[in-house]
XYZ file of C-alpha atoms in Angstrom:
635
model
C 94.630 127.628 97.816
C 91.505 125.822 98.980
C 92.431 122.357 100.210
C 90.481 119.903 98.069
C 91.780 116.904 99.955
C 88.811 114.603 99.542
C 87.999 115.429 95.971
C 91.076 116.246 93.917
C 94.480 114.825 93.204
C 97.556 116.431 94.672
C 99.712 118.032 92.005
C 103.263 119.258 92.326
C 103.632 123.046 92.420
C 106.288 125.653 93.146
C 107.088 126.699 96.674
C 105.668 130.067 97.640
C 107.879 133.113 97.219
C 110.043 134.291 100.118
C 107.695 137.204 101.044
C 105.102 134.637 102.137
C 107.555 133.187 104.663
C 108.361 136.641 105.965
C 104.725 137.698 106.059
C 103.691 135.094 108.597
C 105.888 136.795 111.198
C 103.766 139.953 111.096
C 101.096 140.734 113.661
C 98.310 140.169 111.160
C 99.944 136.940 109.974
C 96.765 134.879 109.705
C 94.963 137.321 107.428
C 98.014 137.736 105.197
C 98.557 134.007 105.044
C 94.948 133.313 104.162
C 95.007 135.861 101.344
C 98.179 134.315 99.945
C 96.902 130.758 100.219
C 93.217 131.394 99.469
C 92.034 129.972 102.807
C 88.518 130.723 104.029
C 88.286 133.669 106.424
C 85.424 131.900 108.211
C 87.868 129.261 109.403
C 90.481 131.771 110.512
C 87.993 133.669 112.628
C 86.270 130.602 114.056
C 86.505 129.738 117.725
C 89.993 129.098 119.088
C 89.021 125.656 120.403
C 88.824 124.360 116.841
C 92.612 124.456 116.717
C 93.459 123.775 120.360
C 91.214 120.831 121.213
C 92.714 117.361 120.757
C 89.800 115.110 121.726
C 87.669 114.678 118.617
C 83.912 115.194 118.329
C 81.546 112.828 116.517
C 78.168 114.425 115.745
C 75.069 112.609 114.520
C 73.258 114.245 111.628
C 69.481 114.430 111.650
C 66.616 116.725 110.704
C 67.909 119.535 112.920
C 71.539 119.439 111.867
C 71.636 118.461 108.172
C 71.022 122.079 107.075
C 73.851 123.244 109.392
C 76.754 121.065 108.246
C 79.042 124.008 107.521
C 78.325 125.671 110.857
C 78.906 122.389 112.702
C 82.322 121.906 111.072
C 83.340 125.424 112.043
C 82.019 124.797 115.578
C 84.333 121.798 115.897
C 82.865 118.589 114.469
C 85.547 116.155 113.279
C 83.361 113.182 112.313
C 79.756 113.108 111.119
C 77.718 110.018 112.027
C 74.953 108.906 109.681
C 72.510 106.597 111.478
C 71.092 104.085 108.986
C 68.709 102.525 111.542
C 65.816 104.630 110.297
C 66.893 104.865 106.638
C 64.858 102.713 104.255
C 66.728 103.750 101.089
C 70.489 104.286 101.548
C 70.641 106.382 98.358
C 68.722 109.066 100.256
C 71.941 109.756 102.161
C 73.963 110.576 99.035
C 73.154 114.347 99.113
C 74.169 114.505 102.773
C 77.498 112.785 102.078
C 78.177 115.075 99.134
C 77.347 118.126 101.250
C 79.757 117.048 103.999
C 82.592 116.600 101.504
C 81.838 119.851 99.738
C 81.869 121.902 102.937
C 84.953 120.092 104.277
C 86.897 120.827 101.088
C 85.748 124.456 101.003
C 86.795 125.073 104.607
C 90.054 123.128 104.284
C 89.201 121.036 107.362
C 89.370 117.218 107.240
C 86.083 115.601 108.257
C 85.470 111.856 108.404
C 82.111 110.159 107.868
C 80.883 107.285 110.051
C 78.029 105.145 108.780
C 76.187 103.384 111.620
C 74.530 100.081 110.708
C 71.248 99.193 112.371
C 72.168 95.657 113.413
C 69.704 93.090 114.813
C 67.841 95.562 116.993
C 64.830 93.829 118.571
C 61.738 96.023 118.649
C 58.082 95.616 119.474
C 55.497 96.039 116.717
C 52.909 98.783 116.487
C 49.742 98.810 118.587
C 46.064 98.914 117.610
C 43.752 100.642 117.918
C 45.858 103.071 119.978
C 49.456 104.148 119.111
C 50.698 103.117 122.576
C 49.670 101.030 125.589
C 49.933 101.498 129.332
C 51.726 98.853 131.398
C 50.401 98.607 134.969
C 52.844 97.311 137.645
C 51.779 93.872 138.867
C 49.630 93.127 135.827
C 50.208 90.301 133.355
C 50.860 90.876 129.670
C 51.435 88.493 126.743
C 54.678 88.559 124.706
C 53.998 86.970 121.325
C 55.993 86.273 118.161
C 53.819 87.718 115.425
C 53.834 90.241 112.593
C 50.475 91.592 113.744
C 50.111 94.754 115.878
C 49.862 94.399 119.625
C 47.075 95.667 121.893
C 46.419 96.615 125.505
C 47.113 93.050 126.703
C 49.658 91.859 124.136
C 53.119 92.926 122.978
C 54.143 91.464 119.619
C 57.558 91.239 117.971
C 58.644 89.885 114.587
C 61.838 88.343 116.045
C 61.049 84.674 116.698
C 64.296 83.911 118.563
C 63.436 86.078 121.556
C 60.096 84.444 122.329
C 61.187 80.950 121.377
C 64.159 80.626 123.745
C 63.424 82.987 126.640
C 63.034 81.193 129.968
C 60.919 81.685 133.076
C 62.550 84.237 135.373
C 64.315 86.105 132.569
C 63.996 89.873 132.472
C 62.458 91.695 129.497
C 63.458 95.361 129.317
C 61.555 97.799 127.115
C 62.241 101.338 125.900
C 65.950 101.461 126.905
C 65.217 99.781 130.244
C 62.606 102.279 131.422
C 59.972 99.507 131.526
C 60.632 96.065 133.023
C 58.894 92.684 132.750
C 59.701 89.229 134.153
C 58.720 86.007 132.345
C 56.375 83.954 134.522
C 54.921 81.241 132.247
C 55.385 79.691 128.789
C 52.139 79.245 126.854
C 53.555 77.965 123.556
C 56.628 78.171 121.356
C 55.448 81.596 120.197
C 53.989 83.016 123.415
C 55.008 83.683 127.025
C 53.323 85.478 129.899
C 55.141 88.282 131.728
C 54.526 90.229 134.900
C 55.006 93.997 134.775
C 57.602 95.035 137.361
C 58.157 98.648 136.288
C 55.306 100.116 134.296
C 54.573 103.131 132.154
C 53.676 104.055 128.591
C 55.023 101.802 125.809
C 55.050 103.306 122.326
C 55.346 101.498 119.005
C 58.714 100.259 117.704
C 60.495 100.598 121.047
C 63.495 98.386 121.760
C 63.353 95.062 123.582
C 66.366 93.851 125.580
C 66.790 90.439 127.216
C 70.032 90.741 129.236
C 69.795 87.256 130.777
C 70.352 85.414 127.493
C 72.361 85.532 124.274
C 70.209 85.685 121.160
C 71.469 83.829 118.098
C 71.005 86.646 115.601
C 73.435 87.603 112.841
C 75.124 90.932 113.551
C 74.971 91.794 109.828
C 71.348 91.665 108.690
C 70.169 91.810 105.071
C 69.422 95.499 105.515
C 72.912 96.002 106.929
C 74.449 94.303 103.889
C 72.613 96.668 101.555
C 73.637 99.687 103.642
C 77.252 98.480 103.917
C 77.520 98.101 100.133
C 76.325 101.677 99.746
C 78.833 102.865 102.357
C 81.624 101.076 100.499
C 80.564 102.563 97.183
C 80.427 106.067 98.678
C 83.837 105.597 100.339
C 82.685 106.283 103.884
C 85.675 106.364 106.206
C 84.175 104.321 109.047
C 81.341 101.819 109.450
C 79.941 101.130 112.934
C 78.698 97.576 113.509
C 75.906 97.327 116.072
C 75.334 94.622 118.696
C 78.644 92.841 118.211
C 78.682 89.692 120.358
C 81.691 87.806 118.955
C 84.679 88.317 116.699
C 82.975 86.433 113.860
C 80.347 89.189 113.669
C 83.102 91.582 112.603
C 84.566 88.878 110.373
C 81.269 88.647 108.468
C 81.381 92.345 107.639
C 85.061 92.104 106.704
C 84.218 89.279 104.320
C 81.580 91.466 102.673
C 84.095 94.285 102.182
C 86.714 91.846 100.863
C 84.241 90.634 98.237
C 83.503 94.215 97.212
C 87.249 94.876 96.946
C 87.645 91.862 94.661
C 84.777 93.016 92.455
C 86.338 96.456 92.064
C 89.761 94.950 91.343
C 88.213 92.817 88.612
C 86.418 95.859 87.188
C 89.705 97.785 87.081
C 91.432 94.854 85.397
C 88.728 94.611 82.735
C 88.643 98.375 82.211
C 85.054 98.661 83.421
C 83.864 101.915 85.036
C 83.794 101.976 88.832
C 80.773 103.247 90.787
C 80.180 106.957 91.312
C 81.964 107.807 94.546
C 80.789 111.427 94.662
C 84.041 113.296 94.283
C 86.435 110.832 95.931
C 89.420 110.349 93.640
C 90.255 106.641 93.479
C 93.898 107.586 92.983
C 93.898 108.976 96.524
C 92.793 105.665 98.032
C 95.008 102.861 99.247
C 95.069 99.861 96.964
C 93.541 97.695 99.701
C 91.116 100.385 100.866
C 87.967 99.538 102.785
C 85.944 101.359 105.438
C 87.390 100.883 108.906
C 85.061 98.927 111.176
C 84.106 100.357 114.567
C 82.586 97.649 116.773
C 79.863 98.937 119.077
C 80.138 97.259 122.469
C 76.635 97.094 123.934
C 76.054 93.536 125.152
C 77.459 91.540 128.104
C 78.331 88.701 125.702
C 80.804 90.943 123.862
C 82.637 91.681 127.112
C 83.451 88.004 127.553
C 85.476 87.977 124.301
C 86.452 91.627 124.158
C 90.131 90.983 123.352
C 89.196 88.998 120.253
C 86.741 91.699 119.153
C 89.304 94.481 119.617
C 91.856 92.412 117.719
C 89.737 92.011 114.584
C 88.113 95.472 114.701
C 89.632 98.757 113.551
C 88.219 100.598 116.565
C 85.681 100.424 119.393
C 82.640 102.447 120.399
C 81.587 102.354 124.051
C 77.847 102.383 123.316
C 76.619 103.129 126.808
C 72.913 103.179 125.889
C 72.214 99.501 125.317
C 75.239 98.623 127.461
C 73.527 100.273 130.411
C 70.382 98.264 129.713
C 72.025 94.893 129.106
C 74.424 95.280 132.052
C 73.649 96.937 135.363
C 74.017 100.709 135.216
C 76.515 100.866 138.069
C 78.937 98.695 136.065
C 79.058 101.020 133.045
C 81.769 103.429 134.350
C 84.199 100.574 135.032
C 83.364 98.946 131.682
C 84.002 102.281 129.960
C 87.431 102.687 131.538
C 88.377 99.086 130.776
C 87.332 99.318 127.129
C 89.186 102.593 126.598
C 92.362 101.232 128.154
C 92.258 97.972 126.202
C 91.572 99.715 122.888
C 94.376 102.185 123.459
C 96.705 99.290 124.242
C 95.862 97.886 120.803
C 96.687 101.262 119.152
C 93.145 101.689 117.860
C 90.623 104.536 118.168
C 87.897 104.478 120.810
C 84.692 106.531 120.873
C 82.679 107.188 124.037
C 78.978 107.617 123.222
C 75.413 108.054 124.485
C 73.771 110.731 126.630
C 76.925 112.797 127.015
C 75.046 116.111 126.853
C 71.520 114.690 126.803
C 69.870 117.659 128.507
C 70.993 119.959 125.671
C 68.387 118.362 123.419
C 65.994 120.886 124.906
C 68.212 123.173 126.999
C 70.944 125.641 125.965
C 73.293 124.486 128.757
C 74.158 121.004 130.084
C 73.941 119.728 133.639
C 77.011 119.711 135.881
C 76.956 115.913 135.879
C 77.079 115.830 132.072
C 80.049 118.175 132.017
C 81.864 115.881 134.450
C 80.925 112.862 132.352
C 82.506 114.325 129.207
C 85.599 115.481 131.096
C 86.081 112.060 132.698
C 85.927 110.390 129.288
C 88.801 112.686 128.269
C 90.693 111.784 131.452
C 90.114 108.086 130.666
C 91.922 108.541 127.351
C 89.121 108.394 124.787
C 89.928 109.471 121.236
C 86.497 110.922 120.574
C 83.228 111.764 122.291
C 79.923 111.419 120.470
C 76.722 113.428 120.281
C 73.544 111.621 119.227
C 70.072 113.139 119.623
C 71.694 116.329 120.918
C 72.689 117.105 117.325
C 70.301 114.965 115.305
C 67.020 116.267 116.724
C 68.006 118.732 119.447
C 67.117 122.410 119.494
C 70.714 123.614 119.972
C 73.069 121.557 117.760
C 75.662 124.318 117.232
C 75.714 125.307 120.890
C 76.016 121.648 121.903
C 79.111 121.118 119.742
C 80.661 124.324 121.043
C 79.988 123.273 124.634
C 81.391 119.786 124.021
C 84.503 121.318 122.480
C 84.984 123.699 125.396
C 84.609 120.901 127.968
C 87.168 118.736 126.169
C 89.611 121.616 125.801
C 89.425 122.467 129.498
C 89.690 118.816 130.536
C 92.835 118.422 128.441
C 94.375 121.563 129.899
C 93.401 120.509 133.398
C 94.915 117.058 133.067
C 98.222 118.538 131.922
C 98.166 121.014 134.793
C 97.436 118.341 137.397
C 100.092 116.029 135.979
C 102.592 118.859 136.364
C 101.692 118.975 140.060
C 102.302 115.245 140.547
C 98.637 114.338 140.569
C 97.817 110.918 139.152
C 95.519 111.239 136.149
C 94.370 107.953 134.576
C 95.529 108.882 131.082
C 96.763 105.995 128.997
C 100.444 105.147 129.019
C 101.745 102.361 126.857
C 102.061 99.072 128.738
C 103.368 96.103 126.771
C 101.665 93.714 129.194
C 98.273 95.015 128.101
C 98.795 94.622 124.384
C 96.186 92.533 122.642
C 97.855 89.445 121.194
C 97.881 89.556 117.401
C 96.483 93.090 117.270
C 99.339 94.507 115.189
C 99.364 93.884 111.468
C 102.103 94.830 109.009
C 103.927 96.992 111.571
C 107.599 97.773 110.976
C 109.970 96.233 113.501
C 111.216 99.691 114.557
C 107.840 101.489 114.569
C 107.197 101.576 118.308
C 110.726 102.481 119.347
C 110.682 105.315 116.776
C 107.391 106.572 118.251
C 108.767 106.319 121.810
C 111.917 108.214 120.903
C 110.109 110.872 118.861
C 107.654 111.697 121.644
C 110.488 111.813 124.195
C 112.627 114.062 121.967
C 109.747 116.418 121.202
C 108.922 116.711 124.908
C 112.552 117.283 125.915
C 112.893 120.064 123.319
C 109.496 121.605 124.226
C 108.578 121.356 120.550
C 105.478 123.176 119.353
C 104.422 120.190 117.274
C 105.382 116.795 115.927
C 105.281 116.429 112.131
C 104.783 112.756 111.283
C 104.942 111.349 107.755
C 102.601 108.493 106.930
C 101.193 106.499 104.038
C 99.465 103.956 106.288
C 98.281 106.072 109.282
C 100.225 103.863 111.727
C 103.031 106.140 112.954
C 100.848 109.159 113.883
C 98.485 106.799 115.723
C 101.395 105.232 117.626
C 102.533 108.735 118.626
C 98.985 109.766 119.549
C 98.561 106.813 121.901
C 101.601 108.010 123.839
C 99.743 111.282 124.504
C 102.531 113.814 123.807
C 102.053 117.304 125.220
C 102.151 118.836 121.736
C 99.837 118.318 118.726
C 100.702 115.798 116.021
C 100.620 117.001 112.416
C 100.127 113.891 110.261
C 101.381 114.491 106.724
C 100.000 112.105 104.100
C 99.473 112.038 100.324
C 96.426 109.776 100.671
C 92.954 111.272 100.886
C 91.367 108.369 102.771
C 94.042 108.545 105.486
C 93.732 112.338 105.602
C 90.043 112.042 106.466
C 90.311 108.955 108.660
C 92.928 110.464 110.976
C 90.507 113.287 111.807
C 89.007 111.008 114.482
C 92.220 110.282 116.389
C 93.214 112.157 119.535
C 95.668 115.004 119.022
C 96.201 114.372 115.294
C 95.792 117.211 112.794
C 95.989 115.744 109.260
C 97.589 117.657 106.400
C 97.308 116.532 102.792
C 100.665 116.987 101.092
C 102.380 115.886 97.901
C 105.724 115.561 99.667
C 105.391 111.759 99.566
C 103.267 111.689 96.421
C 104.793 109.397 93.820
C 103.756 107.336 90.841
C 105.087 103.910 89.975
C 105.085 101.529 87.057
C 102.134 99.661 88.590
C 100.440 102.782 89.855
C 100.414 101.363 93.379
C 101.635 103.099 96.510
C 100.261 100.577 99.022
C 102.964 97.960 98.376
C 105.714 100.552 98.686
C 104.707 101.471 102.211
C 105.516 98.030 103.599
C 108.665 96.158 102.675
C 108.828 96.040 98.887
C 111.045 98.716 97.355
C 109.933 99.549 93.838
C 111.746 102.407 92.098
C 109.164 105.177 91.707
C 108.728 107.323 88.648
C 108.502 110.854 90.052
C 106.952 113.331 87.607
C 109.306 116.054 86.375
C 108.369 119.420 87.812
C 111.517 121.539 87.346
C 111.313 124.425 84.934
C 114.339 126.204 83.501
C 113.339 129.681 84.684
C 111.839 128.656 88.022
C 114.516 128.553 90.691
C 111.904 128.271 93.441
C 110.613 124.889 92.320
C 111.650 121.861 94.334
C 113.194 119.787 91.584
C 112.320 116.109 91.301
C 114.717 115.524 88.433
C 118.449 115.669 88.160
C 120.126 118.598 86.452
C 121.070 116.266 83.656
C 117.423 115.394 83.048
C 115.411 112.253 83.689
C 113.495 111.151 86.781
C 115.208 110.556 90.082
C 114.110 109.726 93.607
C 112.892 112.796 95.470
C 115.371 113.417 98.298
C 114.589 113.905 101.966
C 115.354 117.654 101.956
C 112.892 118.212 99.131
C 110.222 116.198 100.970
C 110.698 118.274 104.132
C 110.504 121.517 102.139
C 107.333 120.467 100.325
C 105.841 119.367 103.622
C 106.610 122.669 105.345
C 104.958 124.559 102.507
C 101.773 122.487 102.776
C 101.723 122.801 106.574
C 102.140 126.573 106.318
C 99.114 126.747 104.036
C 96.948 124.598 106.299
C 94.819 126.824 108.492
C 93.907 124.094 110.988
C 97.505 123.928 112.230
C 98.901 127.405 111.587
C 97.533 128.793 114.856
C 99.748 126.583 116.992
C 102.773 126.358 114.688
C 104.805 129.327 113.455
C 107.960 129.642 111.411
C 110.908 129.364 113.782
C 109.133 127.086 116.261
C 110.886 123.904 117.378
C 109.424 120.826 115.683
C 110.123 117.114 115.699
C 109.971 115.340 112.333
C 109.201 111.632 112.549
C 108.839 108.880 109.968
C 108.457 105.125 110.064
C 109.298 102.801 107.194
C 108.775 104.203 103.668
C 109.939 101.862 100.915
C 110.682 104.395 98.161
C 112.316 106.886 100.557
C 115.118 105.049 102.396
C 116.657 108.326 103.568
C 113.419 109.235 105.343
C 112.634 105.801 106.776
C 112.825 105.277 110.552
C 114.092 108.785 111.237
C 113.664 111.491 113.848
C 114.845 115.025 113.183
C 114.707 118.049 115.469
C 114.554 121.351 113.604
C 113.113 124.829 113.459
C 109.995 125.006 111.339
C 110.740 126.689 108.008
C 114.434 125.825 107.864
C 113.906 123.126 105.220
C 112.285 125.586 102.830
C 115.155 128.057 103.200
C 117.774 125.310 102.902
C 116.257 123.788 99.789
C 115.879 127.175 98.106
C 119.471 128.063 98.846
C 120.578 124.715 97.432
C 118.534 125.139 94.271
C 119.680 128.715 93.730
C 123.313 127.635 94.172
C 122.825 124.729 91.766
C 121.231 127.063 89.220
C 124.145 129.484 89.556
C 126.664 126.701 88.975
C 124.709 125.496 85.955
C 124.685 128.967 84.403
C 128.406 129.421 85.089
C 129.150 126.132 83.362
C 127.109 127.242 80.343
C 128.876 130.600 80.218
């Protein structure tokens, strides 16, 4: 069965016949399993690191990599980043989004999509008559607010705030800090004179940074609003907000998404058609769905209020490019470690980005320093590492992803080895003192102690995996932040969560109908919190099918699906999922874990140690025995 997680509804179906369970013990188990389940052979024979690596890879799509989406997924990409900075019409990205979802569904591998907003990036205008100018150290050049092109003696920019408020002595950094000016004189409200400190060639549309001052620019520009509406309509999993300086910047984007949610709710209420979401089933979305916001930290002003920004954001990106320009370069490593630790303490994902394998834009192998940089980000506890130009415009996008995956895999193995030898590795460990005040929302009172106990039990039993049930994504994330030595299989009935969890460290999402229910209101989001509404579970039992997990009583009529049936359905879906089958076999020790689930009180706040596959056998035996009793009573 090809996993259509992002595009089709989950439907109840019979458990596989007993020969399938027996077959996966054979030496050629993967081939037999794939034939039985219809899983792509390309995935089964892909590189081993696709299954073993726990640090996730974010890859930027561009002219070089768009035609190679399928190959990139097989190589190990977990999240595709779409950079809207150079996109004039957001609709032009629709075919790319559709291609990602098509290939992800065909391969049976969850892949999230991250849309990156441009933000208030300050750039110089074009130049005339030449396409670039040469800045000579010691010379004087004019910086002018104007929409006109610049020339050999003048740099123009359309952003009035920068020229209007900059002061004498302030630094002006151009082209990612490669060129440097110092303001020496104010001529007028729209013009200052600058001395060239570090010269070189300046091309059109290069960035301008003024690290000595905060610029009063909205983080969400008009272009960003248009792009964000498109991202919402297309159900992108994450949206990255650029140049965040304060918590209100994130609040502005949240307000935009809240308005879009209200508009869709009104459309549903009035029976109006919703926008084309390119294959995303609205029934697989949470009722209060919105893209999760990743705040890009790239200004010194954001560091002053970082706790507030982390609190309101859904995740953080350590954007080391502009951060290295706005702050001194030698401070970036400490800032990186601090941001990763703080974000982990808030139980939110963190991405480390910029120039990780920069040399592979033009070379088939990275430098030794780049390899150490990626490995140290893993040691720091990052959830994901990001590739930018290496994949977007580089000559070796597939090789770059494979190299990134190999570095992460070896760093993870090395950290576990060194920890076993009593070396101190700065991996994150939960510290209540570091928690961001107010960062937890709608979390069950027992959630963290359940996660603590589950990770401890799984480690004590040397379990091959943890299987965590979720309808909110919280419990698998809590377990992930505790960095267990085994992978976390997150079982969810919700397509948006299935894709979103693909970015979190050590989590392997599986889409399953074990927790799939329908209710009178059609809502599952309220049930996951504290309200207990009796669900209407569709009848799936057939008189002559003793291998079906029944969701109705023998006397007929709907009943609540019991915990044993949920575990059996879950094991079946995990068995069929090729992204986890390589590290989990029937008979392996597993730890089942669940937080609060309103409609399933028997499953809520539970930990169960078991052998993988036992629930299927137990449920089948129970159903066969029940069927035998029923037939005896008839006779």
